[in-house]
XYZ file of C-alpha atoms in Angstrom:
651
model
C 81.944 15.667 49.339
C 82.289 18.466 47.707
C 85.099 21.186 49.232
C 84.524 24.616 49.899
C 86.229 27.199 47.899
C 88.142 28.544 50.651
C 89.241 25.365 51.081
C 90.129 24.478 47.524
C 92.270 27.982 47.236
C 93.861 26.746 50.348
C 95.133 23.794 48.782
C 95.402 25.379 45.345
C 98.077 27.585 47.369
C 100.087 25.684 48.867
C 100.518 23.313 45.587
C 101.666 26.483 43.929
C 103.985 27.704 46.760
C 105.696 24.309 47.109
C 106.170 24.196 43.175
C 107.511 27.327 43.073
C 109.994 27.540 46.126
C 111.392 23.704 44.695
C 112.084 25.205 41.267
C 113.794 28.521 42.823
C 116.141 26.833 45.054
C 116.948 24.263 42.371
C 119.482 26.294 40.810
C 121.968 25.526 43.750
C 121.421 21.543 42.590
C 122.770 21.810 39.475
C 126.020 22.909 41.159
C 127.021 18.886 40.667
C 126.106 15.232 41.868
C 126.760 16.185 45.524
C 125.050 19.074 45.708
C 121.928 17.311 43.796
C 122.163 14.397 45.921
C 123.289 14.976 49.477
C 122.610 19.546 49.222
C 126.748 19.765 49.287
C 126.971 18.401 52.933
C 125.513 22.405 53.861
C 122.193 21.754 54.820
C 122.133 22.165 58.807
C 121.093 19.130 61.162
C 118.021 20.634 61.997
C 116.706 21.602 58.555
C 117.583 17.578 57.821
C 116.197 16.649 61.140
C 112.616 18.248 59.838
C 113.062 17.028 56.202
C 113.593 13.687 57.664
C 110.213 13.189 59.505
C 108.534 15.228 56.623
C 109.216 12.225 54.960
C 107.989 10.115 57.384
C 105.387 11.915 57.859
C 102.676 9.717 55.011
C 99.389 9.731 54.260
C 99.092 5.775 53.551
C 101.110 5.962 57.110
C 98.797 8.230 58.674
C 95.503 6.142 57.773
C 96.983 2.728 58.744
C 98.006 4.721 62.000
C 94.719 5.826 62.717
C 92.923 2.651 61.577
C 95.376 0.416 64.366
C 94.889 3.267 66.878
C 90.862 2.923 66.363
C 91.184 -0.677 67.088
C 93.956 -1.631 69.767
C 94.025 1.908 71.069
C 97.321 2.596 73.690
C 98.068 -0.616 72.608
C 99.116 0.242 69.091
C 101.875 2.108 70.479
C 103.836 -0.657 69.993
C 102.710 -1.835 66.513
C 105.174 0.521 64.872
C 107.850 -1.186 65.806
C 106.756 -3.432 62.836
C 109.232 -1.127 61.121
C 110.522 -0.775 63.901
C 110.387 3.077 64.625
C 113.158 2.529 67.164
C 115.453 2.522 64.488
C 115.714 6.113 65.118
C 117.488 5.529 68.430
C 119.858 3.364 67.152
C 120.866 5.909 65.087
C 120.992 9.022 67.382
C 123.132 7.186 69.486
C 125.694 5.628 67.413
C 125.230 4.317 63.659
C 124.487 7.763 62.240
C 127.797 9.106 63.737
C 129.602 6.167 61.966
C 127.679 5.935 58.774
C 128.441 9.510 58.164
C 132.347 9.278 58.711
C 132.302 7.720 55.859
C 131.937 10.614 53.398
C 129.978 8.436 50.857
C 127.204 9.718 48.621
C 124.883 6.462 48.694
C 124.577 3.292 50.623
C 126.013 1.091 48.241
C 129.227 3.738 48.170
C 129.294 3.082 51.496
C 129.839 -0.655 50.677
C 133.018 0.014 48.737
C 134.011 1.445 51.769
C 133.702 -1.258 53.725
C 134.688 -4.209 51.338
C 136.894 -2.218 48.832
C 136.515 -2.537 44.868
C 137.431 -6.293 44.081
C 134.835 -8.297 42.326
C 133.704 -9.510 46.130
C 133.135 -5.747 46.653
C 131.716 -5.363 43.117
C 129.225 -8.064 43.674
C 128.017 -6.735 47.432
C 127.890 -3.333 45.907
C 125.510 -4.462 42.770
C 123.154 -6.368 44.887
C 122.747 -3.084 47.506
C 121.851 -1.182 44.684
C 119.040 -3.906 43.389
C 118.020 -3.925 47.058
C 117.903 0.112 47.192
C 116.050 0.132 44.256
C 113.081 -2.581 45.167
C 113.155 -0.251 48.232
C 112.463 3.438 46.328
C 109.691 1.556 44.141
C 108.081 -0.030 46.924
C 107.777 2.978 48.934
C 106.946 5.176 45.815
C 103.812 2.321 45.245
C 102.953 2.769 49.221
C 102.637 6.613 48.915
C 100.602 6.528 45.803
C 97.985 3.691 47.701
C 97.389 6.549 50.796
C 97.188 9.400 48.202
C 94.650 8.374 46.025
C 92.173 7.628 48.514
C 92.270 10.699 50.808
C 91.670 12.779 47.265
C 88.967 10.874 45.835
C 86.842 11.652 48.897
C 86.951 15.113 48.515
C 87.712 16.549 45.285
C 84.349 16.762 43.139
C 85.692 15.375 39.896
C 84.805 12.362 38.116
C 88.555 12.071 36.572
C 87.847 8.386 35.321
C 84.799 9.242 33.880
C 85.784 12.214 31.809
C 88.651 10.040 30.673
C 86.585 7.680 29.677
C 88.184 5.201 31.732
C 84.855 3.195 32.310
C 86.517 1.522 28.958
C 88.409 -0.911 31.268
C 85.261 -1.923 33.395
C 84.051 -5.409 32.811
C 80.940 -5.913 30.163
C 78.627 -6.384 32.656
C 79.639 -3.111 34.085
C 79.244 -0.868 31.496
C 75.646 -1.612 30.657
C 73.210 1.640 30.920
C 70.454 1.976 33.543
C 72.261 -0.765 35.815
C 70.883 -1.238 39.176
C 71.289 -2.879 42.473
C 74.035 -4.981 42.799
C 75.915 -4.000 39.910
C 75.067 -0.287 39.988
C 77.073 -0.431 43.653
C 79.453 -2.419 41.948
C 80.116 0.153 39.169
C 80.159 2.755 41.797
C 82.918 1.010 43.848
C 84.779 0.533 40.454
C 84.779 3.948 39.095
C 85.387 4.872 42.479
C 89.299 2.657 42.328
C 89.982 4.217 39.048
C 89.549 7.731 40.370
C 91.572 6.764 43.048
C 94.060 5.625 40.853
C 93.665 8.527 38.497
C 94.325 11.627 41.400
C 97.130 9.341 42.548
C 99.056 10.032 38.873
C 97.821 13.831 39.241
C 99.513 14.011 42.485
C 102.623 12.096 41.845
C 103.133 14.483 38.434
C 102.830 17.348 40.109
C 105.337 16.375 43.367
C 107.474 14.727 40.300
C 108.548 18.236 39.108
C 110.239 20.388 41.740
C 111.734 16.730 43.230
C 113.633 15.440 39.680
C 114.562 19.301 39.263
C 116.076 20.410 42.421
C 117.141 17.200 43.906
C 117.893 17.389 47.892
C 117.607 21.301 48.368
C 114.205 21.153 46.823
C 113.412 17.837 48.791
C 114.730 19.635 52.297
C 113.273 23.136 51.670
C 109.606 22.715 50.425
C 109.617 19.436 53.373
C 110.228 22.287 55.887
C 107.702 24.197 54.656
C 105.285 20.787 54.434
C 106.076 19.899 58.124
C 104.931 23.533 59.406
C 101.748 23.196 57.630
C 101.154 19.342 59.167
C 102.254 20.499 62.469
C 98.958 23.706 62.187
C 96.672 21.133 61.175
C 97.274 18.810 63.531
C 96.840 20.614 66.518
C 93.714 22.520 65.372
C 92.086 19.010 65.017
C 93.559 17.876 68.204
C 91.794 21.052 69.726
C 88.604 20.363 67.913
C 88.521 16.247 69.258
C 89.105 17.704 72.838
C 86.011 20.174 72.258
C 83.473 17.592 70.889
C 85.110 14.539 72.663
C 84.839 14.376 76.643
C 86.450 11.472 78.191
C 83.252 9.665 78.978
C 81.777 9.897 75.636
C 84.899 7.984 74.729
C 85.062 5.526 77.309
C 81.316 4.371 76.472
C 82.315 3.917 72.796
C 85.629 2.236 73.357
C 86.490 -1.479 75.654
C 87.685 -2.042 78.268
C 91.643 -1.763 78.337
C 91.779 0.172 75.539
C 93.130 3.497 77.149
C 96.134 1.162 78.938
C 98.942 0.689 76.527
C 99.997 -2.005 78.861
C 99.107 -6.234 77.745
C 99.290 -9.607 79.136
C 99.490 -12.565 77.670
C 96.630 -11.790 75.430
C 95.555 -8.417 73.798
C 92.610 -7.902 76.558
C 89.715 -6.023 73.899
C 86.878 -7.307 73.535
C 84.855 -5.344 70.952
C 81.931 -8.166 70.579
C 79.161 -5.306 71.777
C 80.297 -2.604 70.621
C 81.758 -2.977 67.297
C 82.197 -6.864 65.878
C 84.233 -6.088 62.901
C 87.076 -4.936 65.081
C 87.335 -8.226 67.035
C 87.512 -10.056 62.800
C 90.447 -7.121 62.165
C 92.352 -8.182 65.653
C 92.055 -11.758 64.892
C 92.871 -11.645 60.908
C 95.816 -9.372 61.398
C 96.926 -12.023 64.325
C 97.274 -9.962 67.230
C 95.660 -11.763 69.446
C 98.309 -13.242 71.707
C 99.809 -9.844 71.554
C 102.518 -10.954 73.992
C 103.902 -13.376 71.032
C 103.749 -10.665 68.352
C 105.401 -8.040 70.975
C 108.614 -10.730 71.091
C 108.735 -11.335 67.328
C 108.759 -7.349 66.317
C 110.462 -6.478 69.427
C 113.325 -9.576 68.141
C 112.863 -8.855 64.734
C 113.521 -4.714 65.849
C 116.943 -5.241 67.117
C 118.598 -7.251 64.761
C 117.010 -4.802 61.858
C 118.004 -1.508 63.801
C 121.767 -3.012 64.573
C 122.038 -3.674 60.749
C 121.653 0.533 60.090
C 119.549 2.184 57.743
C 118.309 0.870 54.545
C 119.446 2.537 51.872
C 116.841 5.286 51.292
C 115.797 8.798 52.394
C 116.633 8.272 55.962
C 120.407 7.138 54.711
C 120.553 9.988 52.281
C 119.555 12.737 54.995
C 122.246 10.874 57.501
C 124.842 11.298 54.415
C 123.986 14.934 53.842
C 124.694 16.191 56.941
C 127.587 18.830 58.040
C 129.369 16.201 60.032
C 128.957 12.934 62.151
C 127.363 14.109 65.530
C 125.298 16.202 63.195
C 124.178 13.525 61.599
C 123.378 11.952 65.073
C 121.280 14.949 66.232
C 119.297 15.069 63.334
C 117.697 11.548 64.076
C 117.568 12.459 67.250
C 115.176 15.649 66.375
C 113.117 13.171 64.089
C 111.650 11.179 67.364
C 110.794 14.596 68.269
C 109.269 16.880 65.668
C 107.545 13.273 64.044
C 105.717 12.098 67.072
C 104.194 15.038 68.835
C 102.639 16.548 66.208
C 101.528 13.033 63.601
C 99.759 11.930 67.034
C 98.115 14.708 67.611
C 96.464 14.281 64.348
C 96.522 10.866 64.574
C 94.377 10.875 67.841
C 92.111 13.629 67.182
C 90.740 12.032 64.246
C 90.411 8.383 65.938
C 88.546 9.741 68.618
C 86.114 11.961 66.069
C 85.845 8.283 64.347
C 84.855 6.358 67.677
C 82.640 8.473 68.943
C 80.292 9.074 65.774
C 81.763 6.626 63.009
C 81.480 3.441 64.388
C 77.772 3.454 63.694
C 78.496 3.105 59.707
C 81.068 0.424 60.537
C 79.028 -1.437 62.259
C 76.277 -1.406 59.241
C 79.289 -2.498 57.088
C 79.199 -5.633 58.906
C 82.276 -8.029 57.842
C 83.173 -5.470 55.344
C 84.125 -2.875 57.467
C 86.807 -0.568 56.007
C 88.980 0.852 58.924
C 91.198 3.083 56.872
C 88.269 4.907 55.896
C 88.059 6.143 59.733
C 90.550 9.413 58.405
C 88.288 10.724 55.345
C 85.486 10.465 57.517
C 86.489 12.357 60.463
C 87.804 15.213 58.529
C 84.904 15.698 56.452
C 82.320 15.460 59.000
C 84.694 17.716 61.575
C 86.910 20.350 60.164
C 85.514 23.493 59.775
C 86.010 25.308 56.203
C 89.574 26.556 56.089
C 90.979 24.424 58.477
C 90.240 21.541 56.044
C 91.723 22.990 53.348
C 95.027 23.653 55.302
C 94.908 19.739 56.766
C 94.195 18.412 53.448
C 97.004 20.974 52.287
C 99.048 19.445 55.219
C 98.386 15.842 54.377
C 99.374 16.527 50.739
C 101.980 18.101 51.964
C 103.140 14.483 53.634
C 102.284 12.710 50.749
C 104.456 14.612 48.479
C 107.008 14.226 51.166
C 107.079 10.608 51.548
C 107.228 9.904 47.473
C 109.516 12.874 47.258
C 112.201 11.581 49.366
C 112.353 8.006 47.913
C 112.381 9.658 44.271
C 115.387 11.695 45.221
C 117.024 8.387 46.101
C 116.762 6.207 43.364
C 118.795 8.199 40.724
C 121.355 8.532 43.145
C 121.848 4.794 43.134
C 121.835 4.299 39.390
C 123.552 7.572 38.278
C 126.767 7.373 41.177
C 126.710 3.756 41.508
C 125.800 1.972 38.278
C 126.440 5.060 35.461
C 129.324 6.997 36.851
C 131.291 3.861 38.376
C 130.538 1.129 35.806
C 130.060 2.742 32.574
C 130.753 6.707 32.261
C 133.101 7.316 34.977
C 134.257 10.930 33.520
C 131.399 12.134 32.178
C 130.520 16.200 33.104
C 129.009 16.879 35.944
C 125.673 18.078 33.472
C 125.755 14.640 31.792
C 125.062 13.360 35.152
C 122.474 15.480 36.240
C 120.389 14.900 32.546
C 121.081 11.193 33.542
C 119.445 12.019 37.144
C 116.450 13.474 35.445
C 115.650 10.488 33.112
C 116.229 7.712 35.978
C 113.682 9.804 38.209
C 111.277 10.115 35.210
C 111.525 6.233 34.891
C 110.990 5.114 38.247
C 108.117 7.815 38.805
C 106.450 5.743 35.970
C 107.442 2.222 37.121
C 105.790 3.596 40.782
C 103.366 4.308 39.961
C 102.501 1.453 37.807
C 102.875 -0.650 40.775
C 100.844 1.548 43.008
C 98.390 1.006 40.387
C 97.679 -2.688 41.587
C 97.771 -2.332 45.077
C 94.919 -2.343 47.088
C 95.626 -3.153 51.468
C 97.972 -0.456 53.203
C 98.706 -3.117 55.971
C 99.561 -5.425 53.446
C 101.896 -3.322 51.823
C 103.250 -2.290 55.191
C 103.188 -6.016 56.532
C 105.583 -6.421 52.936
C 107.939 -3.820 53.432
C 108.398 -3.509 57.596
C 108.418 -7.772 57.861
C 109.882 -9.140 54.144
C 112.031 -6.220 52.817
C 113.340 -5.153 55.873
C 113.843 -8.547 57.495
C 115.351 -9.861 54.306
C 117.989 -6.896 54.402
C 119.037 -7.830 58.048
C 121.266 -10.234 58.364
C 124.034 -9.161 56.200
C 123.804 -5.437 57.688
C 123.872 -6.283 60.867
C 127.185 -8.351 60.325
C 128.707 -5.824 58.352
C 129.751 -3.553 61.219
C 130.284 -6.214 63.717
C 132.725 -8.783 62.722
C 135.597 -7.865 60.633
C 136.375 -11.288 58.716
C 132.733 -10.683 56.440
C 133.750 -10.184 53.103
C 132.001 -8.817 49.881
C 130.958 -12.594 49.074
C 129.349 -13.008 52.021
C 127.533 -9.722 51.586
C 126.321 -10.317 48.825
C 124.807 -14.208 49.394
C 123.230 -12.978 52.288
C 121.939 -9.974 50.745
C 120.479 -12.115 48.048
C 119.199 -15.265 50.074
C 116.820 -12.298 52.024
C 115.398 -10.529 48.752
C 114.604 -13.648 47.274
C 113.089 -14.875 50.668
C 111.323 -11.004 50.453
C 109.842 -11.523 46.631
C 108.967 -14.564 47.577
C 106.585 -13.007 50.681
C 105.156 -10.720 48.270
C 103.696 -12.931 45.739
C 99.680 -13.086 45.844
C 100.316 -17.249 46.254
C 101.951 -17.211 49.210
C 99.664 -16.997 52.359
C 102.409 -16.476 55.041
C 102.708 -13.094 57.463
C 106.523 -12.251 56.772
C 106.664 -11.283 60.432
C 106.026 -14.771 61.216
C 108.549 -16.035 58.990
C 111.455 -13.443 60.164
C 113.370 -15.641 62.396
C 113.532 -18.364 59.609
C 114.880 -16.529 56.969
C 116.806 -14.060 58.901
C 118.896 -17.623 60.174
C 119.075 -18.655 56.499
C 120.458 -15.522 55.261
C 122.798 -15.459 58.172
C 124.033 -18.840 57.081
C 124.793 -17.500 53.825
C 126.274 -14.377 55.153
C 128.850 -16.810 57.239
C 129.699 -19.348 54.709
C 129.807 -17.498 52.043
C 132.467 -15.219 53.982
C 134.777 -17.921 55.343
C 134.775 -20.080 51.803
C 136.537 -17.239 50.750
C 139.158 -14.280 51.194
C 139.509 -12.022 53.335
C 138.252 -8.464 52.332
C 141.820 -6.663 51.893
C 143.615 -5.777 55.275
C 144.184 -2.129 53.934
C 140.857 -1.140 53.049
C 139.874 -3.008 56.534
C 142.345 -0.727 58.396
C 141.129 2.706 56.858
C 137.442 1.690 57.660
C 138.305 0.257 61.091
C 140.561 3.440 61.661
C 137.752 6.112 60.796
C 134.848 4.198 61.664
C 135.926 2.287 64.768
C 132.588 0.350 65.841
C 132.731 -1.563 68.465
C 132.849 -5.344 67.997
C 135.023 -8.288 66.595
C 137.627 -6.280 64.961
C 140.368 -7.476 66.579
C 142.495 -8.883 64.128
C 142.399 -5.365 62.190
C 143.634 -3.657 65.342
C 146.211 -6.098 65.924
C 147.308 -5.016 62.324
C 147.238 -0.835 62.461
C 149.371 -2.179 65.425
C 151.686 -4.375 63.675
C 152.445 -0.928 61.282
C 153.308 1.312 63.444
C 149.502 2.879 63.982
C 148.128 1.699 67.290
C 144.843 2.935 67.817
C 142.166 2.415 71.029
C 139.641 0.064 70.496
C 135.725 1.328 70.669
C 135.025 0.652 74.463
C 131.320 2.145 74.516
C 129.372 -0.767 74.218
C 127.981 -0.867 77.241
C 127.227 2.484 77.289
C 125.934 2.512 73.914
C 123.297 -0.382 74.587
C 121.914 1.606 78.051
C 121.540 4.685 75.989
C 119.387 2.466 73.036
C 117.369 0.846 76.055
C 116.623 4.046 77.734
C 116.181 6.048 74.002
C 113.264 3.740 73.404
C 111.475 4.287 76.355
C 112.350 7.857 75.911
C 110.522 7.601 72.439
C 107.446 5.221 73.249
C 106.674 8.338 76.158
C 106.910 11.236 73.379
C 104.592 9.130 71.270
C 102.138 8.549 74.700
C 102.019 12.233 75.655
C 99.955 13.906 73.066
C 97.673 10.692 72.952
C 97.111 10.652 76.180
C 96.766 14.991 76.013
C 94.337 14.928 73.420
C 91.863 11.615 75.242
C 92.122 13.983 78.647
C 93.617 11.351 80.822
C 95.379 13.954 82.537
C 97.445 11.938 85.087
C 98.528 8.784 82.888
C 99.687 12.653 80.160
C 101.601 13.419 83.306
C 103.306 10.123 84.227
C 104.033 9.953 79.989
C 105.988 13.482 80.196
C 107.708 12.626 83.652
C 109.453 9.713 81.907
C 110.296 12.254 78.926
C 111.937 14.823 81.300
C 113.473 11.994 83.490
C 114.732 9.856 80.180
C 115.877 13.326 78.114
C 118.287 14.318 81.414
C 119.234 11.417 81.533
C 120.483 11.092 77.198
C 121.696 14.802 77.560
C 124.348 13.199 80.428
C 125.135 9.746 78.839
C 125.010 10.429 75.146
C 124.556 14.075 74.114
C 127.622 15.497 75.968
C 129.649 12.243 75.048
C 129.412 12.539 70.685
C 132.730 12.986 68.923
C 133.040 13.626 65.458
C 135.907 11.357 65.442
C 137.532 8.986 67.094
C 140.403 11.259 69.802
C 143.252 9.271 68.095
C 141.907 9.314 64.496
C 142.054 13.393 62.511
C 140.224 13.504 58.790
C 143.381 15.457 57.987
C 144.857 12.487 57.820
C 143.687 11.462 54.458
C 142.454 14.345 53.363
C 144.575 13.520 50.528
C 144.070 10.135 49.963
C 141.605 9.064 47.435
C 139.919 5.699 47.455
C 139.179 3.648 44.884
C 136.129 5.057 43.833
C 137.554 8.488 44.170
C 135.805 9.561 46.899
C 138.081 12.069 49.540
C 138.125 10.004 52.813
């Protein structure tokens, strides 16, 4: 399809404006590594808060989104929680507050906070930093699969082809005057390597303003990128409504599939109306939905009680102002993330059910679901309003690689260059160091991305085999004080070798499946390799008991700040803590109901959706809102305000 010109300035625009407010505001980066890294701890909660779901905010996301939501319908509410989006509440409610008391620049900072800097603590911090990095590049190689093949649908260039990429087609490929079979077959080659090719364009051009302006690029031009998602997405929820009425839909949909509700067994039967979707449900092994609901639901819990990984979502919890800052910027992301992506979201599923499903069901077996997006905007939006969704979907993509990007040279610069090997170089040594790392992974992204071809799978990877190998030893870390660096670091290791191991083309087993085996073996390792073993040092326990003070077995560390002279008051808000997670998640499955619900016209199930909102959001106002502390009541920051730790950070 070929756009029209309004539409290309549109997008021609917005490339420029983003470029140029990232390299303006850059000049407050180069200030030092905090300031490049975490914006100087200035950036307000709410500015984070909207960075934040900018990031989250994909367009590889965004397809697979609309492709489940196509399929399951109300029911994919609760595939997310693959990753699990929960996590968010978690966070709101307690782990951000801790996390940031910390003061640390990075995740694996944060681990010499925790375990100290003995070669226990050396060897837990080392194998964070492998793990952050597998992390940035596998995100950087999801962003570039989404990216490539929104572009190549509408931008009118044959990029492979004036390159002269047809080079790397095989023989029988590059024949002249080919037809049939291997005339479509050249087609849906040259058609990869231009998807490929505008993924590198893209990529580039995001590339610049990120690796120059570090966070206060990132934060400023996501703002802007979220306000340009958020118009889009409710023009084309306002279009769906206009060429969708509710019976249309319910004649091209099953049974069930407006109820986000289950039993033991998903309940859609597509057999009449659309075959290929009843192959998808079945391949992707939904089918006893109740069974998958308990594994991501288990598999949820343990991975949101372990804390952030260490990426984006860390970094924007590091750079805020101060701890219940922190805590209402993840709050906000629930918010400002939901609404508007599933208005979008919905809008174009219900374009795609109503008038694609036709050319699926010609596609037979090879029906491509996350082709449902492309279609619906091209055969929808009206000129202008394209351009400014296709603006706005840029806009996500060069969110979601910019924010990884921005976290990878924080890990290698602070945590492998500045503690290992230069630690008193100039702050401008540092930042030219910061350049090249983001230069190298950018390439090494998108080399990867390169050879990717399934969203799910690559989200099936990441939410199920990275994320479940990284459990075990997080969730341990702020629960039970006798884990050491040692037993950080086996367990650590046990679950990214368990999580390479998912990933390789040989091995035909869904990592969600697997979870609750290799989450137990890494928790083995995380045990034994603590207790065959010291202690981490009772000193560097006390100062992260006494400014940190979760709640759990940290008795023993107490009983020591007691023993010299400091008694301090244990964390008693468990209980609390746990009803404000349970209620924050229903709280967060209604926000994501209401504009689904708004934009299919099932006006009373919209209504019960924002009842529980308003009855849920009174409720988190009482019992968690108006109960944040910065700081513990017995515990001041003055205290050590002097006192540097070993890696020199002010605590």
């Amino acid at each position: 399809m070929s756009l029209h010109p309004i539409d290309m300035a549109v997008i021609a625009a917005y490339i420029g404006l983003t470029l140029f407010i990232g390299f303006w505001i850059s000049t407050r980066a180069n200030k030092g590594m905090r300031s490049y890294f975490l914006g100087g701890n200035r950036l307000p909660w709410y500015a984070l808060g909207l960075s934040n779901a900018s990031g989250m905010f994909d367009v590889a996301g965004t397809m697979w989104l609309v492709s489940i939501l196509f399929v399951y319908g109300l029911k994919s509410v609760w595939i997310p929680w693959l990753w699990p989006v929960f996590n968010q509440v978690f966070l709101m409610v307690f782990l951000s507050i801790w996390l940031r008391r910390s003061g640390a620049m990075t995740g694996a900072e944060w681990i010499t906070f925790r375990f100290g800097d003995g070669p226990a603590a050396r060897l837990s911090h080392l194998i964070v930093v492998l793990f952050a990095l597998i992390l940035v590049l596998a995100y950087m190689a999801y962003g570039f699969l989404g990216i490539g093949k929104l572009a190549v649908q509408f931008i009118p260039l044959d990029l492979a082809g004036l390159l002269q990429l047809d080079v790397f087609l095989p023989t029988a490929l590059k024949a002249p005057n080919l037809a049939g079979d291997l005339l479509a077959q050249r087609e849906a080659a040259m058609i990869s390597l231009n998807e490929k090719v505008f993924g590198v364009v893209l990529i580039f051009l995001t590339s610049l303003y990120v690796i120059k302006g570090g966070m206060y690029s990132v934060v400023f031009t996501e703002v802007i990128q979220f306000l340009v998602v958020t118009v889009a997405s409710v023009g084309i929820a306002v279009i769906a409504m206009m060429h969708v009425a509710p019976d249309t839909l319910a004649a091209a949909v099953p049974e069930g599939w407006g109820n986000p509700f289950f039993g033991w067994r998903l309940g859609l039967d597509w057999s009449n109306l659309l075959p290929s979707a009843d192959t998808k449900i079945a391949s992707e092994g939904y089918s006893l939905f109740s069974i998958f609901f308990m594994l991501v639901l288990l598999k949820g819990i343990f991975t949101s009680l372990a804390g952030p990984a260490p990426n984006y979502d860390m970094q924007r919890i590091l750079s805020a102002r101060t701890p219940v800052e922190a805590a209402k910027m993840s709050a906000l992301v629930s918010i400002v993330l939901n609404v508007p992506r599933y208005l979008l979201i919905t809008g174009l599923t219900i374009l795609a059910l109503v008038y694609f499903s036709p050319y699926l069901r010609d596609m037979g077996t090879d029906a491509d679901f996350e082709a449902v997006l492309p279609f619906a905007l091209r055969e929808f939006i009206p000129v202008g309003l394209l351009g400014l969704t296709l603006a706005g979907l840029l806009a996500a993509f060069m969110s979601s690689f910019a924010a990884p990007l921005n976290a990878a040279p924080a890990y290698v610069v602070n945590d492998i260059y500045r503690k290992y090997i230069k630690p008193n170089a100039s702050e401008k040594t540092y930042l030219r160091i910061s350049y090249l790392v983001s230069t190298v992974f950018v390439i090494i992204g998108t080399l990867i991305g390169v050879f990717l071809t399934s969203i799910d799978n690559v989200i099936n990877w990441i939410t199920a085999g990275l994320y479940g190998g990284y459990t075990a030893a997080n969730v341990v870390k702020w629960y039970w004080w006798r884990m050491n660096g040692y037993g950080y670091f086996w367990g650590m290791l046990t679950g990214i070798v368990f999580a390479l191991g998912l990933g390789m083309p040989q091995v035909d087993i869904n990592p969600l499946q697997a979870f609750p085996f290799f989450f137990v073996a890494c928790l083995i390792a995380v045990v034994v390799g603590s207790l065959v073993t010291k202690p981490t040092n009772m000193e560097t326990l006390q100062r992260f008991y006494l400014k940190t003070r979760p709640w759990g077995l940290w008795g023993p560390v107490a009983d020591s700040l007691a023993a010299a002279g400091r008694t301090v008051s244990p964390n008693t808000n468990l209980k609390r803590d746990l009803i404000n997670v349970a209620v924050g998640i229903v709280w967060q499955t209604a926000l994501v109901c209401v504009p689904i619900f708004l934009v299919i016209q099932d006006w009373p199930k919209m209504l019960a959706a924002l009842s529980v909102v308003l009855i849920t959001s009174v409720f988190l106002k009482l019992n968690w809102y108006d109960q944040m502390r910065d700081y513990p009541e017995d515990y001041s920051p003055d205290e050590e305000r002097t006192h540097k730790s070993d890696v020199g950070l002010n605590l």
